[in-house]
XYZ file of C-alpha atoms in Angstrom:
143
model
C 38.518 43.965 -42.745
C 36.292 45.190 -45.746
C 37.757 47.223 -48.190
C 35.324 50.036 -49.488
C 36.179 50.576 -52.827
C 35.027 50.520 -55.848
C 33.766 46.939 -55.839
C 31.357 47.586 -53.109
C 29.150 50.040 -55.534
C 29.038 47.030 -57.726
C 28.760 44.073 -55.102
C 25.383 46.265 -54.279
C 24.528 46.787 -58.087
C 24.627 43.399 -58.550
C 23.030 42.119 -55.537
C 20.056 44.657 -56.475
C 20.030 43.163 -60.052
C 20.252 40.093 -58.960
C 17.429 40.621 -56.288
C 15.621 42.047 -59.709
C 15.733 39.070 -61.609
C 14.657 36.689 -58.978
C 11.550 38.639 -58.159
C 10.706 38.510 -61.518
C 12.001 35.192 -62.675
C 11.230 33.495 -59.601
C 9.728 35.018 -56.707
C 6.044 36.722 -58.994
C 5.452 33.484 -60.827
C 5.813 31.226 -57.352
C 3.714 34.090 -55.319
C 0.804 33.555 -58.509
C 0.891 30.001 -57.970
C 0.480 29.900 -54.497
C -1.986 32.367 -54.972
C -4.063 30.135 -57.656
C -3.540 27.593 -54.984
C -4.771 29.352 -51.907
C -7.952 30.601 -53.984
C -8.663 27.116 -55.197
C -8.460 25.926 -51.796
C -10.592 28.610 -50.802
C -13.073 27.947 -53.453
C -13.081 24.374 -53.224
C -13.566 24.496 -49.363
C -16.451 27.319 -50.154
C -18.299 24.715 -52.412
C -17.874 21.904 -50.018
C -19.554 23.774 -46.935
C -22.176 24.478 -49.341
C -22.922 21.814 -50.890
C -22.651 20.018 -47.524
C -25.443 23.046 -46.011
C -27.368 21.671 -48.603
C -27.249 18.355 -48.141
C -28.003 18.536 -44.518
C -31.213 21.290 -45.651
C -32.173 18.244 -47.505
C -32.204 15.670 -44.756
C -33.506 17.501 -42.504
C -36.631 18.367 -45.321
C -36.609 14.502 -46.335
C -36.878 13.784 -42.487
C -39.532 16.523 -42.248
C -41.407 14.902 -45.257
C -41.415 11.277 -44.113
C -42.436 11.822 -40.484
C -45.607 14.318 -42.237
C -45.833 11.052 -44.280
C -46.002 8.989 -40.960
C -48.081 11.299 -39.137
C -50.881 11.522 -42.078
C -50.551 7.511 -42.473
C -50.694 7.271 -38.850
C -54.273 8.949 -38.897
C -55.258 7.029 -42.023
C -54.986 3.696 -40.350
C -56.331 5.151 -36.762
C -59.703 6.729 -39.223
C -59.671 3.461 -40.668
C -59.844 1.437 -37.647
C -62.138 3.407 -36.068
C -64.763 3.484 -39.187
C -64.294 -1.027 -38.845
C -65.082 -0.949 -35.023
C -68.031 1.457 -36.376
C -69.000 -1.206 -38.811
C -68.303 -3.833 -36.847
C -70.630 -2.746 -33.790
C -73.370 -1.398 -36.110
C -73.423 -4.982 -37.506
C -73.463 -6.445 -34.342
C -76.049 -4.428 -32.888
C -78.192 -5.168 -36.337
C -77.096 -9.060 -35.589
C -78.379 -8.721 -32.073
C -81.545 -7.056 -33.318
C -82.442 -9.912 -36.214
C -81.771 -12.254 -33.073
C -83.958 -11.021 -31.025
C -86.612 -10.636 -33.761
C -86.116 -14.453 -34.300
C -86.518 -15.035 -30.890
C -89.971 -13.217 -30.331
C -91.078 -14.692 -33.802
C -90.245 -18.231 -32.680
C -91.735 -17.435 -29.050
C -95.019 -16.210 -30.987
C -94.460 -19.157 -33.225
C -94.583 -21.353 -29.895
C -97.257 -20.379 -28.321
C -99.589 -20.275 -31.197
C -98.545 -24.423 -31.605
C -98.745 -24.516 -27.812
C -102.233 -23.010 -27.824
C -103.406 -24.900 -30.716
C -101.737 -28.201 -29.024
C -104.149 -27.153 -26.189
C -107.203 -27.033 -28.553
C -106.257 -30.083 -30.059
C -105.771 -31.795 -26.552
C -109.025 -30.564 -25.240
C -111.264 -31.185 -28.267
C -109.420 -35.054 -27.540
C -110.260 -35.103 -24.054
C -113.197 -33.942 -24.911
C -113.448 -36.796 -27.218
C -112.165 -39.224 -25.249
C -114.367 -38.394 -22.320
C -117.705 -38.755 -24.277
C -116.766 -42.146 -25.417
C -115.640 -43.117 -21.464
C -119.454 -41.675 -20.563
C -120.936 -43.335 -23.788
C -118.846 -46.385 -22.366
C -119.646 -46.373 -19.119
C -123.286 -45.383 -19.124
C -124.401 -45.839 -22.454
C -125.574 -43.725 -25.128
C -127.151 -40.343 -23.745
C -130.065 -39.310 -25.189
C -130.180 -35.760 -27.627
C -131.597 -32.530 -26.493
């Protein structure tokens, strides 16, 4: 079946030389380009999960930031509506007072008219009843 002579020593020569040239016209400049390609990949996929562990660092500080920002406007509106119910009962309570100061000035008020109205009344029917005696049984002499 095979013949070993000569032509096998040079069947192998040339399949070595032609195993040669391949590896270095073909085989080294297609391993370097997948290589290039696998680190690019590599490097490109490196940036991505950073850039993405920095985005989501960034939400989650953003989020952080706006629910301080929530919590601190939160208490500013809480502070604030506790300082108008503050107000708002002190000037109540200040209304309630000038009220009641009215009242007891108009009661004093009152009863200074009602006990002058008195006076007035009685120095009448005081008045009055002289003329009814005077009237009735004539003018009384002076003492």
């Amino acid at each position: 079946m095979f013949d070993f002579d000569a032509t096998l020593p040079f069947m192998a020569l040339q399949f070595l030389l032609l195993a040669a040239l391949l590896n270095a016209i073909f085989y080294k400049p297609l391993t370097k380009v997948l290589d290039d390609r696998d680190s690019y990949i590599r490097t490109n996929t490196l940036e991505a999960k950073e850039s993405l562990a920095k985005a989501e660092r960034l939400a989650t500080e953003y989020e952080q930031q706006l629910a301080d920002a929530r919590r601190q406007s939160q208490a500013t509106v809480e502070a604030a509506q506790l300082e108008a119910k503050k107000i708002t009962a002190e000037k109540i309570a200040e209304a309630q007072k000038e009220a009641q100061s009215q009242r007891e000035q108009a009661s004093i008020e009152i009863e200074q008219q009602k006990q002058e109205a008195f006076r007035t009344l009685e120095q009448q029917v005081d008045a009055l009843s002289r003329q009814i005696l005077e009237k009735l049984l004539g003018p009384t002499p002076v003492r």
